[in-house]
Amino acid sequence: MWCLIQNLPLMIGDLVPEGNEHWELLLILLECMDFIFSPEVTVEESFFLKQLIKDHHSYFLRLYPNSHLKPKHHFMTHYPSQIHQLGPLMLVELVDRDVEIGTGSTTLVVSLERAQFLSRAIGVDLLSEIFVAKWVTVNGIKYCKNTLVISAKSEDSFPIFELIVYILCMGTKISFITAPWQTVKFDRHTHTYAVQPAVNPIWSVIPVENLYDHQAYHASKSYKEGEHLSYVSLRYRIN
């Protein structure tokens, strides 16, 4: 259900007119979920979530006057106080890093110049054997070639996305060679970030532990005719 409600705006959003009241109710709920499922929530954000939930419930009763709030709506009203007292509802598990590397890995053969670059970029010995994996799972999160990761946040608080081009494995060290993508805007109607490949991209090497957020994301195309942008739906709010 969580996956469906996250992707529903992108699946059918082009068929819903801007300003539709019923659609607005869904968007407010998605805003609530951004905080509820976030592994990091500030005290100020917990108070903001309280107001969001209040707005959602009031809007629901106004749109559907013959309906009553369900128990799950009542449970939601307690989330902000629980976050304020106990911390995020979705706690990050503090466990030793568990790494699983996809089968079919190949040894990376590079020139001496590139080997020196990789050695400086990822901090491994120049003579270390480097494998290129098809995929890798780190702490339960699967990273694949052509998936997006978040490397940082921009000055306007947009996530900075990078496309995984290669997955490098050097013993217990996992790094990604990535190509930058441009975050064009936040599209509220689909509750997604509109993105596109950067022009004249400069590849980077990012160790997995240096990611700003450790989720892997997929860029999807809209069903809107003539749309050239791709869209990314985040699992939660990125602080």
PDB file of C-alpha atoms in Angstrom:
ATOM      1  CA  MET A   1       0.000   0.000   0.000  1.00  0.00           C
ATOM      2  CA  TRP A   2       2.857   2.376   0.835  1.00  0.00           C
ATOM      3  CA  CYS A   3       4.429   1.709  -2.571  1.00  0.00           C
ATOM      4  CA  LEU A   4       1.091   2.234  -4.345  1.00  0.00           C
ATOM      5  CA  ILE A   5       0.266   5.558  -2.710  1.00  0.00           C
ATOM      6  CA  GLN A   6       3.809   6.809  -3.408  1.00  0.00           C
ATOM      7  CA  ASN A   7       3.590   6.021  -7.110  1.00  0.00           C
ATOM      8  CA  LEU A   8      -0.120   6.681  -7.715  1.00  0.00           C
ATOM      9  CA  PRO A   9       0.366  10.419  -8.419  1.00  0.00           C
ATOM     10  CA  LEU A  10       2.839   9.646 -11.185  1.00  0.00           C
ATOM     11  CA  MET A  11       0.667   6.833 -12.582  1.00  0.00           C
ATOM     12  CA  ILE A  12      -2.543   8.832 -12.950  1.00  0.00           C
ATOM     13  CA  GLY A  13      -1.638  12.417 -12.055  1.00  0.00           C
ATOM     14  CA  ASP A  14      -1.705  13.553 -15.689  1.00  0.00           C
ATOM     15  CA  LEU A  15      -5.418  12.612 -15.803  1.00  0.00           C
ATOM     16  CA  VAL A  16      -6.320  14.707 -12.745  1.00  0.00           C
ATOM     17  CA  PRO A  17      -6.893  18.467 -13.210  1.00  0.00           C
ATOM     18  CA  GLU A  18      -4.764  20.885 -11.188  1.00  0.00           C
ATOM     19  CA  GLY A  19      -6.634  22.054  -8.079  1.00  0.00           C
ATOM     20  CA  ASN A  20      -8.881  18.990  -7.776  1.00  0.00           C
ATOM     21  CA  GLU A  21     -10.021  18.903  -4.118  1.00  0.00           C
ATOM     22  CA  HIS A  22      -9.931  15.126  -3.783  1.00  0.00           C
ATOM     23  CA  TRP A  23      -6.423  15.056  -5.256  1.00  0.00           C
ATOM     24  CA  GLU A  24      -5.377  17.763  -2.812  1.00  0.00           C
ATOM     25  CA  LEU A  25      -6.401  15.490   0.068  1.00  0.00           C
ATOM     26  CA  LEU A  26      -4.060  12.800  -1.269  1.00  0.00           C
ATOM     27  CA  LEU A  27      -1.201  15.302  -1.587  1.00  0.00           C
ATOM     28  CA  ILE A  28      -1.638  16.425   2.024  1.00  0.00           C
ATOM     29  CA  LEU A  29      -1.546  12.784   3.127  1.00  0.00           C
ATOM     30  CA  LEU A  30       1.689  12.284   1.164  1.00  0.00           C
ATOM     31  CA  GLU A  31       3.181  15.316   2.913  1.00  0.00           C
ATOM     32  CA  CYS A  32       2.279  13.711   6.251  1.00  0.00           C
ATOM     33  CA  MET A  33       3.922  10.460   5.159  1.00  0.00           C
ATOM     34  CA  ASP A  34       7.130  12.312   4.240  1.00  0.00           C
ATOM     35  CA  PHE A  35       7.613  13.106   7.932  1.00  0.00           C
ATOM     36  CA  ILE A  36       6.066   9.942   9.398  1.00  0.00           C
ATOM     37  CA  PHE A  37       8.436   7.630   7.506  1.00  0.00           C
ATOM     38  CA  SER A  38      11.526   9.814   7.781  1.00  0.00           C
ATOM     39  CA  PRO A  39      14.426   8.420   9.867  1.00  0.00           C
ATOM     40  CA  GLU A  40      15.261  11.979  10.986  1.00  0.00           C
ATOM     41  CA  VAL A  41      12.646  14.414  12.308  1.00  0.00           C
ATOM     42  CA  THR A  42      13.394  17.642  14.176  1.00  0.00           C
ATOM     43  CA  VAL A  43      11.275  18.987  17.035  1.00  0.00           C
ATOM     44  CA  GLU A  44      10.066  21.810  14.778  1.00  0.00           C
ATOM     45  CA  GLU A  45       9.070  19.309  12.089  1.00  0.00           C
ATOM     46  CA  SER A  46       7.071  17.280  14.616  1.00  0.00           C
ATOM     47  CA  PHE A  47       4.987  20.373  15.364  1.00  0.00           C
ATOM     48  CA  PHE A  48       4.568  21.042  11.645  1.00  0.00           C
ATOM     49  CA  LEU A  49       3.417  17.432  11.179  1.00  0.00           C
ATOM     50  CA  LYS A  50       0.818  17.969  13.908  1.00  0.00           C
ATOM     51  CA  GLN A  51      -0.679  20.833  11.922  1.00  0.00           C
ATOM     52  CA  LEU A  52      -0.518  18.872   8.676  1.00  0.00           C
ATOM     53  CA  ILE A  53      -2.461  15.983  10.196  1.00  0.00           C
ATOM     54  CA  LYS A  54      -5.024  18.410  11.584  1.00  0.00           C
ATOM     55  CA  ASP A  55      -5.414  19.998   8.143  1.00  0.00           C
ATOM     56  CA  HIS A  56      -5.769  16.576   6.510  1.00  0.00           C
ATOM     57  CA  HIS A  57      -8.497  15.427   8.880  1.00  0.00           C
ATOM     58  CA  SER A  58     -10.397  18.719   8.608  1.00  0.00           C
ATOM     59  CA  TYR A  59     -10.185  18.584   4.824  1.00  0.00           C
ATOM     60  CA  PHE A  60     -11.401  14.970   4.840  1.00  0.00           C
ATOM     61  CA  LEU A  61     -14.481  15.837   6.899  1.00  0.00           C
ATOM     62  CA  ARG A  62     -15.241  18.823   4.680  1.00  0.00           C
ATOM     63  CA  LEU A  63     -14.989  16.765   1.487  1.00  0.00           C
ATOM     64  CA  TYR A  64     -16.941  13.805   2.876  1.00  0.00           C
ATOM     65  CA  PRO A  65     -19.439  15.234   5.407  1.00  0.00           C
ATOM     66  CA  ASN A  66     -21.352  11.949   5.604  1.00  0.00           C
ATOM     67  CA  SER A  67     -18.241   9.992   6.602  1.00  0.00           C
ATOM     68  CA  HIS A  68     -16.491   9.653   9.953  1.00  0.00           C
ATOM     69  CA  LEU A  69     -12.804   9.559  10.756  1.00  0.00           C
ATOM     70  CA  LYS A  70     -11.527   6.017  11.041  1.00  0.00           C
ATOM     71  CA  PRO A  71      -9.379   4.669  13.926  1.00  0.00           C
ATOM     72  CA  LYS A  72      -6.255   5.009  11.767  1.00  0.00           C
ATOM     73  CA  HIS A  73      -6.987   8.741  11.493  1.00  0.00           C
ATOM     74  CA  HIS A  74      -7.081   8.938  15.285  1.00  0.00           C
ATOM     75  CA  PHE A  75      -3.795   7.034  15.536  1.00  0.00           C
ATOM     76  CA  MET A  76      -2.193   9.607  13.238  1.00  0.00           C
ATOM     77  CA  THR A  77      -2.946  12.409  15.698  1.00  0.00           C
ATOM     78  CA  HIS A  78      -0.621  10.734  18.231  1.00  0.00           C
ATOM     79  CA  TYR A  79       2.369  10.455  15.853  1.00  0.00           C
ATOM     80  CA  PRO A  80       3.744  13.993  16.436  1.00  0.00           C
ATOM     81  CA  SER A  81       3.782  13.640  20.244  1.00  0.00           C
ATOM     82  CA  GLN A  82       5.395  10.200  19.970  1.00  0.00           C
ATOM     83  CA  ILE A  83       8.054  11.590  17.633  1.00  0.00           C
ATOM     84  CA  HIS A  84       8.637  14.494  20.011  1.00  0.00           C
ATOM     85  CA  GLN A  85       9.060  12.139  22.987  1.00  0.00           C
ATOM     86  CA  LEU A  86      10.724   9.088  21.434  1.00  0.00           C
ATOM     87  CA  GLY A  87      12.235  10.222  18.140  1.00  0.00           C
ATOM     88  CA  PRO A  88      11.461   9.143  14.553  1.00  0.00           C
ATOM     89  CA  LEU A  89       8.899   6.395  14.083  1.00  0.00           C
ATOM     90  CA  MET A  90      11.100   4.724  11.482  1.00  0.00           C
ATOM     91  CA  LEU A  91      14.357   4.276  13.384  1.00  0.00           C
ATOM     92  CA  VAL A  92      17.546   3.521  11.524  1.00  0.00           C
ATOM     93  CA  GLU A  93      18.862   0.136  12.604  1.00  0.00           C
ATOM     94  CA  LEU A  94      22.399   0.314  14.001  1.00  0.00           C
ATOM     95  CA  VAL A  95      23.869  -2.947  12.733  1.00  0.00           C
ATOM     96  CA  ASP A  96      27.165  -4.066  11.270  1.00  0.00           C
ATOM     97  CA  ARG A  97      27.283  -3.484   7.549  1.00  0.00           C
ATOM     98  CA  ASP A  98      26.009  -6.513   5.658  1.00  0.00           C
ATOM     99  CA  VAL A  99      27.242  -6.658   2.068  1.00  0.00           C
ATOM    100  CA  GLU A 100      26.082  -8.991  -0.687  1.00  0.00           C
ATOM    101  CA  ILE A 101      27.613  -8.688  -4.142  1.00  0.00           C
ATOM    102  CA  GLY A 102      25.805  -9.742  -7.319  1.00  0.00           C
ATOM    103  CA  THR A 103      27.056 -12.714  -9.273  1.00  0.00           C
ATOM    104  CA  GLY A 104      28.829 -12.183 -12.546  1.00  0.00           C
ATOM    105  CA  SER A 105      31.285  -9.596 -11.184  1.00  0.00           C
ATOM    106  CA  THR A 106      34.197  -8.818 -13.483  1.00  0.00           C
ATOM    107  CA  THR A 107      37.716  -7.632 -12.757  1.00  0.00           C
ATOM    108  CA  LEU A 108      38.264  -3.993 -13.704  1.00  0.00           C
ATOM    109  CA  VAL A 109      41.261  -3.502 -15.993  1.00  0.00           C
ATOM    110  CA  VAL A 110      42.314   0.145 -16.295  1.00  0.00           C
ATOM    111  CA  SER A 111      45.308   2.172 -17.357  1.00  0.00           C
ATOM    112  CA  LEU A 112      47.911   3.247 -14.803  1.00  0.00           C
ATOM    113  CA  GLU A 113      46.585   6.830 -14.962  1.00  0.00           C
ATOM    114  CA  ARG A 114      43.017   5.725 -14.181  1.00  0.00           C
ATOM    115  CA  ALA A 115      44.240   3.335 -11.500  1.00  0.00           C
ATOM    116  CA  GLN A 116      46.031   6.212  -9.776  1.00  0.00           C
ATOM    117  CA  PHE A 117      42.832   8.300  -9.968  1.00  0.00           C
ATOM    118  CA  LEU A 118      40.744   5.507  -8.432  1.00  0.00           C
ATOM    119  CA  SER A 119      43.357   4.943  -5.744  1.00  0.00           C
ATOM    120  CA  ARG A 120      43.167   8.602  -4.697  1.00  0.00           C
ATOM    121  CA  ALA A 121      39.380   8.818  -5.023  1.00  0.00           C
ATOM    122  CA  ILE A 122      38.421   5.782  -2.970  1.00  0.00           C
ATOM    123  CA  GLY A 123      41.473   5.387  -0.742  1.00  0.00           C
ATOM    124  CA  VAL A 124      42.652   1.893  -1.681  1.00  0.00           C
ATOM    125  CA  ASP A 125      46.056   0.550  -2.505  1.00  0.00           C
ATOM    126  CA  LEU A 126      47.080   0.998  -6.130  1.00  0.00           C
ATOM    127  CA  LEU A 127      47.647  -2.750  -6.488  1.00  0.00           C
ATOM    128  CA  SER A 128      44.286  -3.743  -5.011  1.00  0.00           C
ATOM    129  CA  GLU A 129      42.068  -5.894  -7.214  1.00  0.00           C
ATOM    130  CA  ILE A 130      38.883  -4.065  -8.170  1.00  0.00           C
ATOM    131  CA  PHE A 131      35.719  -5.881  -9.227  1.00  0.00           C
ATOM    132  CA  VAL A 132      32.789  -4.405 -11.122  1.00  0.00           C
ATOM    133  CA  ALA A 133      29.535  -5.833  -9.777  1.00  0.00           C
ATOM    134  CA  LYS A 134      26.152  -6.000 -11.488  1.00  0.00           C
ATOM    135  CA  TRP A 135      24.503  -5.146  -8.179  1.00  0.00           C
ATOM    136  CA  VAL A 136      25.311  -4.950  -4.502  1.00  0.00           C
ATOM    137  CA  THR A 137      23.169  -5.065  -1.359  1.00  0.00           C
ATOM    138  CA  VAL A 138      24.365  -3.028   1.619  1.00  0.00           C
ATOM    139  CA  ASN A 139      22.361  -3.184   4.859  1.00  0.00           C
ATOM    140  CA  GLY A 140      19.336  -4.493   2.991  1.00  0.00           C
ATOM    141  CA  ILE A 141      19.378  -1.805   0.279  1.00  0.00           C
ATOM    142  CA  LYS A 142      20.021  -3.037  -3.262  1.00  0.00           C
ATOM    143  CA  TYR A 143      22.040  -0.805  -5.596  1.00  0.00           C
ATOM    144  CA  CYS A 144      22.044  -1.562  -9.306  1.00  0.00           C
ATOM    145  CA  LYS A 145      23.513   0.013 -12.392  1.00  0.00           C
ATOM    146  CA  ASN A 146      21.278   2.841 -13.727  1.00  0.00           C
ATOM    147  CA  THR A 147      19.592   3.488 -10.375  1.00  0.00           C
ATOM    148  CA  LEU A 148      19.788   6.912  -8.748  1.00  0.00           C
ATOM    149  CA  VAL A 149      21.322   7.821  -5.411  1.00  0.00           C
ATOM    150  CA  ILE A 150      21.407  11.127  -3.521  1.00  0.00           C
ATOM    151  CA  SER A 151      24.896  12.537  -3.034  1.00  0.00           C
ATOM    152  CA  ALA A 152      24.022  15.898  -1.410  1.00  0.00           C
ATOM    153  CA  LYS A 153      21.453  18.697  -1.203  1.00  0.00           C
ATOM    154  CA  SER A 154      21.594  21.889  -3.231  1.00  0.00           C
ATOM    155  CA  GLU A 155      21.408  25.431  -1.877  1.00  0.00           C
ATOM    156  CA  ASP A 156      17.676  25.470  -2.635  1.00  0.00           C
ATOM    157  CA  SER A 157      17.255  22.226  -0.625  1.00  0.00           C
ATOM    158  CA  PHE A 158      16.721  20.007  -3.673  1.00  0.00           C
ATOM    159  CA  PRO A 159      18.312  16.539  -3.528  1.00  0.00           C
ATOM    160  CA  ILE A 160      21.256  16.128  -5.883  1.00  0.00           C
ATOM    161  CA  PHE A 161      20.866  12.865  -7.778  1.00  0.00           C
ATOM    162  CA  GLU A 162      23.633  10.751  -9.281  1.00  0.00           C
ATOM    163  CA  LEU A 163      23.146   7.839 -11.689  1.00  0.00           C
ATOM    164  CA  ILE A 164      25.136   4.707 -10.860  1.00  0.00           C
ATOM    165  CA  VAL A 165      27.297   3.837 -13.875  1.00  0.00           C
ATOM    166  CA  TYR A 166      29.565   1.254 -12.265  1.00  0.00           C
ATOM    167  CA  ILE A 167      29.661  -0.496  -8.883  1.00  0.00           C
ATOM    168  CA  LEU A 168      33.213  -1.023  -7.651  1.00  0.00           C
ATOM    169  CA  CYS A 169      34.098  -3.618  -5.016  1.00  0.00           C
ATOM    170  CA  MET A 170      37.516  -3.649  -3.361  1.00  0.00           C
ATOM    171  CA  GLY A 171      37.448  -6.145  -0.512  1.00  0.00           C
ATOM    172  CA  THR A 172      34.948  -4.680   1.952  1.00  0.00           C
ATOM    173  CA  LYS A 173      34.938  -1.259   0.268  1.00  0.00           C
ATOM    174  CA  ILE A 174      31.993  -0.434  -2.009  1.00  0.00           C
ATOM    175  CA  SER A 175      32.042   2.641  -4.245  1.00  0.00           C
ATOM    176  CA  PHE A 176      29.992   3.926  -7.151  1.00  0.00           C
ATOM    177  CA  ILE A 177      31.135   5.640 -10.316  1.00  0.00           C
ATOM    178  CA  THR A 178      28.271   8.043 -10.979  1.00  0.00           C
ATOM    179  CA  ALA A 179      27.038  10.542 -13.546  1.00  0.00           C
ATOM    180  CA  PRO A 180      25.214  13.662 -12.295  1.00  0.00           C
ATOM    181  CA  TRP A 181      21.559  14.346 -12.971  1.00  0.00           C
ATOM    182  CA  GLN A 182      19.925  17.752 -12.796  1.00  0.00           C
ATOM    183  CA  THR A 183      17.000  18.326 -10.431  1.00  0.00           C
ATOM    184  CA  VAL A 184      14.717  20.659 -12.398  1.00  0.00           C
ATOM    185  CA  LYS A 185      11.889  21.217  -9.914  1.00  0.00           C
ATOM    186  CA  PHE A 186       9.627  19.679  -7.314  1.00  0.00           C
ATOM    187  CA  ASP A 187       6.335  18.817  -8.984  1.00  0.00           C
ATOM    188  CA  ARG A 188       3.722  19.027  -6.227  1.00  0.00           C
ATOM    189  CA  HIS A 189       0.925  17.642  -8.414  1.00  0.00           C
ATOM    190  CA  THR A 190       2.763  14.292  -8.617  1.00  0.00           C
ATOM    191  CA  HIS A 191       4.713  14.750  -5.355  1.00  0.00           C
ATOM    192  CA  THR A 192       7.934  13.946  -7.210  1.00  0.00           C
ATOM    193  CA  TYR A 193      11.173  15.588  -8.277  1.00  0.00           C
ATOM    194  CA  ALA A 194      11.516  16.255 -12.001  1.00  0.00           C
ATOM    195  CA  VAL A 195      15.009  15.277 -13.141  1.00  0.00           C
ATOM    196  CA  GLN A 196      17.076  14.882 -16.285  1.00  0.00           C
ATOM    197  CA  PRO A 197      20.653  13.861 -17.167  1.00  0.00           C
ATOM    198  CA  ALA A 198      23.150  16.680 -16.781  1.00  0.00           C
ATOM    199  CA  VAL A 199      24.648  18.250 -19.897  1.00  0.00           C
ATOM    200  CA  ASN A 200      28.359  17.414 -20.308  1.00  0.00           C
ATOM    201  CA  PRO A 201      28.411  15.289 -17.129  1.00  0.00           C
ATOM    202  CA  ILE A 202      31.569  14.832 -15.086  1.00  0.00           C
ATOM    203  CA  TRP A 203      31.678  11.425 -13.449  1.00  0.00           C
ATOM    204  CA  SER A 204      32.385  11.056  -9.745  1.00  0.00           C
ATOM    205  CA  VAL A 205      33.478   8.275  -7.414  1.00  0.00           C
ATOM    206  CA  ILE A 206      31.329   8.029  -4.280  1.00  0.00           C
ATOM    207  CA  PRO A 207      31.935   5.503  -1.471  1.00  0.00           C
ATOM    208  CA  VAL A 208      28.623   4.037  -0.332  1.00  0.00           C
ATOM    209  CA  GLU A 209      29.110   5.375   3.208  1.00  0.00           C
ATOM    210  CA  ASN A 210      29.383   8.935   1.824  1.00  0.00           C
ATOM    211  CA  LEU A 211      25.908   8.998   0.308  1.00  0.00           C
ATOM    212  CA  TYR A 212      23.676  11.743   1.679  1.00  0.00           C
ATOM    213  CA  ASP A 213      20.771   9.297   1.810  1.00  0.00           C
ATOM    214  CA  HIS A 214      21.222   5.559   1.538  1.00  0.00           C
ATOM    215  CA  GLN A 215      18.130   4.675  -0.463  1.00  0.00           C
ATOM    216  CA  ALA A 216      18.306   3.782  -4.163  1.00  0.00           C
ATOM    217  CA  TYR A 217      15.727   5.336  -6.479  1.00  0.00           C
ATOM    218  CA  HIS A 218      14.340   4.786  -9.962  1.00  0.00           C
ATOM    219  CA  ALA A 219      13.537   7.572 -12.405  1.00  0.00           C
ATOM    220  CA  SER A 220      10.165   7.089 -14.110  1.00  0.00           C
ATOM    221  CA  LYS A 221       8.624   8.699 -17.135  1.00  0.00           C
ATOM    222  CA  SER A 222       5.289  10.476 -16.938  1.00  0.00           C
ATOM    223  CA  TYR A 223       2.388   9.301 -19.087  1.00  0.00           C
ATOM    224  CA  LYS A 224       1.881  12.906 -20.210  1.00  0.00           C
ATOM    225  CA  GLU A 225       2.372  13.274 -23.963  1.00  0.00           C
ATOM    226  CA  GLY A 226       5.507  15.131 -25.027  1.00  0.00           C
ATOM    227  CA  GLU A 227       7.057  14.999 -21.539  1.00  0.00           C
ATOM    228  CA  HIS A 228      10.859  14.759 -21.690  1.00  0.00           C
ATOM    229  CA  LEU A 229      11.600  14.854 -17.978  1.00  0.00           C
ATOM    230  CA  SER A 230      11.851  11.881 -15.629  1.00  0.00           C
ATOM    231  CA  TYR A 231      10.396  11.849 -12.117  1.00  0.00           C
ATOM    232  CA  VAL A 232      11.632  10.461  -8.807  1.00  0.00           C
ATOM    233  CA  SER A 233       9.421   9.731  -5.811  1.00  0.00           C
ATOM    234  CA  LEU A 234      11.298   9.797  -2.501  1.00  0.00           C
ATOM    235  CA  ARG A 235      10.486   7.381   0.300  1.00  0.00           C
ATOM    236  CA  TYR A 236      10.498  10.149   2.905  1.00  0.00           C
ATOM    237  CA  ARG A 237      11.566  13.738   3.556  1.00  0.00           C
ATOM    238  CA  ILE A 238      15.305  14.324   3.182  1.00  0.00           C
ATOM    239  CA  ASN A 239      16.624  16.766   5.807  1.00  0.00           C
TER     240      ASN A 239
END
